[in-house]
Amino acid sequence: MALGDLMASRFSQSSAAVSNHLDECSSHDNGDFGAHRRDSETLSSSYGNVGTSATTSMAYLPQTVVLSELRHDAFESCMPSGPSDSGLVSRWRPKDRMKTGCVALVLCLNIGVDPPDVIKISPCARMECWIDPFSLSTKALETIGKTLTMQYERWQPRARYKIQLDPTVEEVKKLCNSCRKYAKSERVLFHYNGHGVPKPTANGEIWLFNKSYTQYIPLPISDLDSWLKTPSIYVFDCSAAGMIVNSFIEECNASSSTTSSRDCILLAACEAHETLPQSSEFPADVFTSCLTTPIKMALRWFCMRSLLRDSLDYALIDKIPGDQTKRRTLLGELNWIFTAVTDTIAWNVLPHGLFQRLFRQDLLVASLFRNFLLAERIMRSANCSPVSYPLLPPTHQHHMWDAWDMAAEICLSQLPLLVRDPNAEYQPIPFFTEQLTAFEVWLDHGSEHKKPPEQLPIVLQVLLSQCHRFRALVLLGRFLDMGPWAVDLALSVGIFPYVLKLLQTTNPELRQILVFIWTKILALDKSCQVDLVKDGGHTYFIRFLDSMEAYPEQRAMAAFVLAVIVDGHRRGQEACLEAGLVHVCLRHLQGSALNDAQTEPLFLQWLCLCLGKLWEDFMEAQIIAFQADAPSICMPLLSEPQPEVRASAVFALGTLLDVGFDSCRDGGVDEECDDDEKFKAEISVLKSLLYVVSDGSPLVRAEVAVALARFAFGHNKYLKSIAAAYWKPQSSSLSSFPSFAHVKATAANPSQYIGPLLRVGTDTPAVSRDIRVSTSSPLSASGIMHGSPLSDESSQHSYSGNLHDSHSTSNGVISNNHSRHRAPLDNALYSQCVLAMCTLAKDPSPRIANLGRRVLSIIGIEQVVAKPIKSSRPGEPNFVGLARSSSWFDMSGGHLPLTFRTPPVSPPRTTGFLTGMRRVCSLEFRPHVPSSPDSGLADPLLGAVGSSERSFLPQSTIYNWSCGRFSKPLLNVPDDIEEILARREEREKFALYHISECQHTSVRKLSNQPSWDTKFDTATKTALLHPFSPLVIAADENERIRVWNYEEANLLNSFDNHDFPDKGISKLCLVNELDDSLLLAASCDGNIRIWKDYTRTGKEKLVTAFSSIQGHRPGVRSVNAVVDWQQQSGYLYASGEISSIMVWDLEKEQHVNSISSSSDCSISALSASQVHGGQFAAGFVDGSVRLFDIRTPEMLVRTMRPHAPKVERVVEINFQPGLDQGKIVSACQAGDIQFLDIRNEKGAYVSIDAHRGSLTALAVHRHAPVIASGSAKHLIKVLSLEGEPLGSIRYYPTFMAQKIGSVSCLTFHPYRVLLAAGFADGCVSIYADGNSQAR
C-alpha cells in the first residue's frame, strides 16, 4: 500500500477519531436551518403529540464535541514559531563541505634492508599493495608506488597525487609545500609507509633517509604539520604509529591557548607500544590494505576464518565479477553492503557531531574512516589496535559485522560457479530486504523515548536502488511522521541530498510519498527552500499540486511545501511566479467553489497561505493576482465553516492591501498611485475584511488586525485625518486643524445611529467637557460596516454614506488645494476602518486587543494614562481636548477603562510616512509596546527612523501556526485516543445511572442546613456544579472565578475572567462536560471566554474568546446579555438589549444566524434545551415567553404571556426535565412561577405565587422532578413539578442557625439532587437532598 494511500486513510481515521461529529446520524448541511445538521432525533411535524420513551435515554448524552482542535491549544499563551532556518534544526547540515584536493604518498620501504629495531620472523609478511617486492626483478618500489596511487584514486579520482619513494627530509618538505600550494584551502592527505625505517621516536619523529641512504634522518611531526598546515589528514602505516598521535595531541594541547583549533585528522596503524603483524596470512601493509582495498581484505580475512577456507581458492577473490561502482553486479553489491554496514556502525556508535565531520563532510575522509572500522576489526585479531585522532570508540565487536559476514559468505559460496560460467546469474544478497524488515519492526514498536533505529543509514543507502526504493521511502515517511526528532535524525544521517535528487525522477509511484517526506522536512527546517529552488524542485510540487489524481490532503502538503519555498525568499517567489503558481492556486480555489463535495478544508487553507506568501511584499505577483481577479476568488472563503480556512483567506487578502501605495508612502506623485482598478480591488478587499472583524474565532480576528495594520500603514495620513477630526476639541489652541465639512448623509437622521456610539461618559469629567460630537464627524455617517457595534438597524444602511466633497474649500482634509493628494478611498470607508480598529482594540481576547491597540497606534490613537496630561512647557499644545474618556471606548457595552488620544493632524503632505511618525513622536504620542515576548506581536511599532518598514507592522501568525500541523504525526491515531474514549464511556455510564436514579427517586425535601459553604468578597453572580467531580465553580461581581472542592473543603483555583470587569458574569456553563470539559464564562457585556484547565491552580488557559452581541438598542447604556449553551447542537444563543437572538456555532466559531425576537422588548432570560438540539426558550422584560426551534422554517414556535396581567421581567426560564419538548417553567420578577405546556393554548397548567415581588433566581433540575426559586428576602423555596412545596431554606433565628442573604443565583447538580446557591453577601452554599447524607 502506497504511503500516499496509507496517509490518506490513516489521516482521515485519525481525524475521525477525534472528530466533533461523533454522531453517525448527523448530516452536514452547513447553512440550512430547516434541516438541522446535528440533531439525532427526527423533528415531529407537530408539537402536539410528543412522547418520551426509555429507548431514547441516549438523547441525554450529547455526542457533539467542540473547541477541541489544534487551534484551541493555548492560543493566548504561546506564539507559533513555524519552520526554522537556524539554531537546533540546522545542525544536520555540514558546516563546510570539504574536498581533499591533493594526496602526498611517502613510501620508506628501503627494499632488501630491514630496519635495525625490527626482528622479522620466517615466513614473514612481505606483500606491499598486494605486491611481493622480491618477486619483481626491477622497479619494485615504483610499481608499489603506482599501485598505491591507483588504490587511492578509486576513492578520490579528482585529487592530484604526488609520490616520494624513499625520500629525504628536503624532498618531503618540497612535496608538502607544493601540495599545500596546489590544494589551497582544500584538504591534503599525507600517507606515510615506514616499513623500511625504524619506529617513530617518543618525541613524535618519523624517519626518512639522507641522500646516500647511509643514515636515517628524523622528521618531527611539528615540522610536517607546519608544512602541510590545515586542513589535513595523516595516515601512518608503521610500527608504534601511536607515538606520532600521542605527540601530536600533546602539541595541540600545549598550543591550544595560543592558536585556534586545527582541522587535522590522524589515522595510525597501531598503538605506541605495538608492532605491526608479521604473519604471512596478512600483507605487510595490512593497515593500508584495509584503508584502500577493503572488500578484498575483508573477504580474505573472513575466508581464512570460515568453513570455506579449505574449499575456496583465495585467488578467486580477485576474480569477483562486476564493478564496485555498479550496484547490480556482485562486486558492486558487496561494496554497497559494506558501505551500509560501516555507516550504520559509525552512526550508532559515534556522537552525531563527530559522525557529521568524519562521514559526511569529505568523501575521501568518509571512505577512509569506513575502511578504518574494518582495519580495527581485522588488526585487533592480530593484537594490534589502530588509533585515530579524533579518537573513536571500539567498533570491532559491533553486531552489524555479523550481517556483513553473512553477506560475505553468500557471495563466496556462489563465487566458483560465477567464475566458471560467466553467463550464470548471481543470486542477490538479501541484506537490504532483511534490514528494511528490521526497520519496519522498529517502526511498529519504537518511539522517541526508545533507542533510535540503527538501520537508518541503511535506509539511506537503499534509496539508491530502484528495486528497494519505494519500500524504503514508505518506511522513511512513517519514521519522519513520528515527530521533529525523527526528521532531525534522518537529516543528520544524510538523507537530504538523496531525497533532493529523487525530485528529478518521473516515477509517478513515488510522487505522493516524496511530497509527504518533503512536507515533514520543511515543517522542521525552512532553510531547505534555497536548495529546492536551486535544483528546480519547486516545479515538481507545482505539477503535483495541479494534478487531480492525488488526495486533497496530499495536494495540501504540496501547497505547504510551496508556501515554505516562497516564505521570505525572493528567489523562490520569482521562480514560482514564473512557473504559474498563482494561476494554479486560483484555479483550484475556483474549482472548490464549484464542487463543494470535493472541498477539503486543509487544501483550501494551504492554497490561501501559499498565495499569501507568494505575493507578500512582492509587487509583480500582486499585480498578476489583481489581473487574475484573485480577491473575488478568495472572498467567498471568508464564510467557510472552518476558522483555519477563513483566517488563511484573510491572510491572503491582507497581503494584497498595501499594493500600489509604496510610492504614496514615499511621497511620490499622485499619478503613480491613481490606478482605479487597484483602488477598486483594494476597496473590495477592505470591505470583505470588515465583514469578518467580529468573527467568532480569535484566529481569524488576529489576521484581520494584521491586515488592517498593513492598510493603516499604507493609508496612514488619511486615517490620521479621520481620527483627528473625530476627536477635534470645541475650542482649543488646535482648533485650526482640519475637520470634515459638507457632510452628505443619505439617512434621514444619521445621528440616531451614533447615539450609543458617541455618548460621553462621566468617568473623566475634565475630559468630557472638551468633547464636541457633531454630525460632521466622519463616524456619524450612515456608512457603517456590517456587524459593527451599533444598533441592529444600522446594517441596513451599510456603505450608504458619502463623506467627502470634491468641492470643499474650507479647512477640510479634502480640498482643491490638495487635489494632487486626494484620499485614494472613500472617507466613509476610512471611518469604518477606524471603527473596526477600535472594535479589535477592545476584543475579549487579550492577544487580539493588544493587536488592535497597536493598529490604532499606527494612526496616532494610543493608550495613555487615565487622567489627561497637561503641558508643563510653554509653547507645547494642551492635550486636554484630545484625550478621550473611556466611555468612547465602550462601544458595545464592554467597559475597558483605557483612555486614548490622537495627535493633531495637518493636511496631508508629501513628506512621507516616517516624517509624520517622527512628528508624532516629538509630541510624545508613544505607542503601546508589548510587555512580554509571548504577546504574538512584532517589534515595537515606532522604531528608529532607519528601521525597515516590516518592523512597523504586527506579524501574521496563521502561517506559522498552520505549519505546526505538519510537524505532528499525521499517520497514526493519537496515543491517548483510547484513554479519551474509555473516560467518555465511563462518564456516560455514570450519567445514565444517575439520570435513572433522579427520574425514579422522589425528592422529599432539601436540608435547611448547607452541607458546604464559602464566601466571596463581593456578591456572587453565578455558580455551577461540576457533574463528575465534587467541584463548585462560582463567579462574583468582579468576574473573579473560583473553583472549590466541596468534599475536601479546599480552594483549587481562583482567577480573573479578564482584567477590566464591568458588571460581572451572567452565566457559567460547561462545554464538553462528558469529555475534557471547558468552562464557558459569559460576561454581562456579551463577551464569551472559554477556559481549559480551570481546576489547576494558576494553570488555566483561555481557549477562545469572542463578543456574542453585536451592538445594542439606541439609548440603552449596557447590553445586559443573556446567554445559554446547547451541547446537543453545538450552538451558543445570546441576546440582551438587541432585537434579535444571535446563534453561534462553536464548532465553526462562527455567527450562523440572527433570529428575530419578534418583540419590541428586550430578552431577559434565555434557556436552551439540553435534549432537543436547536430548541430554546426566551423570556422578555414584558413578561412574555417565546419558544424557538431553528430546525423549523419559521423558527418561532409559540408565543405565550403566562405572567399577564403583570408586566414584569422574566427572571429565569427553563425546560422541564425529560424528553418532552413542550414543557417550560418560567419565573418573573413579580414572584410568580408558571408551569407551561405549549400544547395547552389556555396558558399555564400550574401557577404559583412564590415570592410576591422579590423573585431573583430560578433553577430547574435537568432530570429530577424538582425546581428551586430564590428571592431578595433571604428565602429559597423548593417545589415539585406539580407545584407542591418540598421545603424552604431561610434564616431561622435559632442557636447555630445558618443565616442566608439575598439570593442572587441558583443551580442544580446535573445528575444528583444538590442545590448550589449564591447570595448577594458573597456566600456560596450547597444544599443536599434530605435522602442523602449531608457531607
CSV table of N, CA, C and O in Angstrom, one decimal, residues 477-511:
chain,number,residue,atom,x,y,z
A,477,GLY,N,9.0,7.6,5.4
A,477,GLY,CA,7.9,8.5,5.6
A,477,GLY,C,7.2,8.2,7.0
A,477,GLY,O,6.9,9.1,7.7
A,478,ARG,N,7.0,6.9,7.3
A,478,ARG,CA,6.5,6.6,8.6
A,478,ARG,C,7.4,7.0,9.7
A,478,ARG,O,6.9,7.5,10.8
A,479,PHE,N,8.7,6.9,9.5
A,479,PHE,CA,9.6,7.3,10.6
A,479,PHE,C,9.6,8.8,10.7
A,479,PHE,O,9.5,9.3,11.9
A,480,LEU,N,9.6,9.6,9.7
A,480,LEU,CA,9.6,11.0,9.8
A,480,LEU,C,8.3,11.5,10.4
A,480,LEU,O,8.3,12.6,11.1
A,481,ASP,N,7.2,10.8,10.3
A,481,ASP,CA,5.9,11.2,10.8
A,481,ASP,C,5.9,11.1,12.4
A,481,ASP,O,5.0,11.6,13.0
A,482,MET,N,6.9,10.4,12.9
A,482,MET,CA,6.9,10.2,14.4
A,482,MET,C,7.2,11.5,15.1
A,482,MET,O,7.0,11.6,16.4
A,483,GLY,N,7.7,12.5,14.4
A,483,GLY,CA,8.0,13.8,15.1
A,483,GLY,C,9.2,14.5,14.6
A,483,GLY,O,10.0,14.0,13.9
A,484,PRO,N,9.4,15.8,15.0
A,484,PRO,CA,10.6,16.5,14.6
A,484,PRO,C,11.9,15.8,15.0
A,484,PRO,O,12.9,16.0,14.3
A,485,TRP,N,11.9,15.1,16.1
A,485,TRP,CA,13.1,14.4,16.5
A,485,TRP,C,13.5,13.4,15.4
A,485,TRP,O,14.7,13.2,15.1
A,486,ALA,N,12.5,12.7,14.8
A,486,ALA,CA,12.8,11.8,13.8
A,486,ALA,C,13.3,12.4,12.5
A,486,ALA,O,14.2,11.9,11.8
A,487,VAL,N,12.7,13.6,12.2
A,487,VAL,CA,13.2,14.3,11.0
A,487,VAL,C,14.7,14.8,11.2
A,487,VAL,O,15.5,14.7,10.3
A,488,ASP,N,15.0,15.2,12.4
A,488,ASP,CA,16.3,15.7,12.7
A,488,ASP,C,17.3,14.5,12.6
A,488,ASP,O,18.4,14.7,12.1
A,489,LEU,N,16.9,13.3,13.1
A,489,LEU,CA,17.8,12.2,13.0
A,489,LEU,C,18.0,11.8,11.5
A,489,LEU,O,19.2,11.5,11.1
A,490,ALA,N,17.0,11.8,10.7
A,490,ALA,CA,17.1,11.4,9.3
A,490,ALA,C,18.0,12.4,8.6
A,490,ALA,O,18.8,12.0,7.7
A,491,LEU,N,17.8,13.7,8.8
A,491,LEU,CA,18.7,14.7,8.2
A,491,LEU,C,20.1,14.6,8.7
A,491,LEU,O,21.0,14.8,7.9
A,492,SER,N,20.3,14.3,9.9
A,492,SER,CA,21.6,14.1,10.4
A,492,SER,C,22.4,12.9,9.8
A,492,SER,O,23.6,13.0,9.6
A,493,VAL,N,21.6,11.9,9.5
A,493,VAL,CA,22.3,10.7,8.9
A,493,VAL,C,22.6,11.0,7.4
A,493,VAL,O,23.4,10.2,6.8
A,494,GLY,N,22.1,12.1,6.8
A,494,GLY,CA,22.4,12.4,5.5
A,494,GLY,C,21.4,12.2,4.4
A,494,GLY,O,21.7,11.9,3.2
A,495,ILE,N,20.1,12.2,4.8
A,495,ILE,CA,19.0,11.8,3.9
A,495,ILE,C,18.8,12.9,2.8
A,495,ILE,O,18.2,12.7,1.8
A,496,PHE,N,19.2,14.2,3.2
A,496,PHE,CA,18.7,15.3,2.4
A,496,PHE,C,19.1,15.3,0.9
A,496,PHE,O,18.3,15.4,0.0
A,497,PRO,N,20.4,15.1,0.6
A,497,PRO,CA,20.8,15.1,-0.9
A,497,PRO,C,20.1,13.9,-1.7
A,497,PRO,O,19.9,14.1,-2.8
A,498,TYR,N,19.8,12.9,-1.0
A,498,TYR,CA,19.1,11.7,-1.7
A,498,TYR,C,17.7,12.1,-2.1
A,498,TYR,O,17.3,11.9,-3.2
A,499,VAL,N,16.9,12.6,-1.1
A,499,VAL,CA,15.5,13.0,-1.4
A,499,VAL,C,15.5,14.2,-2.4
A,499,VAL,O,14.5,14.4,-3.1
A,500,LEU,N,16.5,15.0,-2.3
A,500,LEU,CA,16.5,16.2,-3.3
A,500,LEU,C,16.7,15.7,-4.7
A,500,LEU,O,16.1,16.1,-5.6
A,501,LYS,N,17.6,14.7,-4.9
A,501,LYS,CA,17.9,14.2,-6.2
A,501,LYS,C,16.7,13.4,-6.7
A,501,LYS,O,16.4,13.4,-7.9
A,502,LEU,N,15.9,12.8,-5.8
A,502,LEU,CA,14.8,12.0,-6.3
A,502,LEU,C,13.7,12.8,-6.9
A,502,LEU,O,12.8,12.3,-7.6
A,503,LEU,N,13.7,14.2,-6.6
A,503,LEU,CA,12.7,15.0,-7.3
A,503,LEU,C,12.9,15.1,-8.8
A,503,LEU,O,12.1,15.6,-9.5
A,504,GLN,N,14.0,14.6,-9.3
A,504,GLN,CA,14.3,14.6,-10.7
A,504,GLN,C,13.7,13.4,-11.4
A,504,GLN,O,13.7,13.3,-12.6
A,505,THR,N,13.2,12.5,-10.6
A,505,THR,CA,12.6,11.2,-11.2
A,505,THR,C,11.2,11.5,-11.7
A,505,THR,O,10.5,12.5,-11.2
A,506,THR,N,10.8,10.8,-12.6
A,506,THR,CA,9.4,10.9,-13.2
A,506,THR,C,8.5,9.8,-12.8
A,506,THR,O,7.4,9.7,-13.3
A,507,ASN,N,9.0,8.9,-11.9
A,507,ASN,CA,8.2,7.8,-11.5
A,507,ASN,C,6.9,8.3,-10.7
A,507,ASN,O,7.0,8.8,-9.7
A,508,PRO,N,5.7,8.1,-11.3
A,508,PRO,CA,4.5,8.6,-10.6
A,508,PRO,C,4.2,7.8,-9.3
A,508,PRO,O,3.6,8.4,-8.4
A,509,GLU,N,4.8,6.6,-9.1
A,509,GLU,CA,4.5,5.9,-7.9
A,509,GLU,C,5.2,6.6,-6.7
A,509,GLU,O,4.7,6.4,-5.6
A,510,LEU,N,6.2,7.3,-6.9
A,510,LEU,CA,7.0,8.0,-5.8
A,510,LEU,C,6.5,9.3,-5.5
A,510,LEU,O,6.9,9.9,-4.5
A,511,ARG,N,5.6,9.9,-6.3
A,511,ARG,CA,5.2,11.3,-6.1
A,511,ARG,C,4.6,11.6,-4.7
A,511,ARG,O,5.0,12.5,-4.0
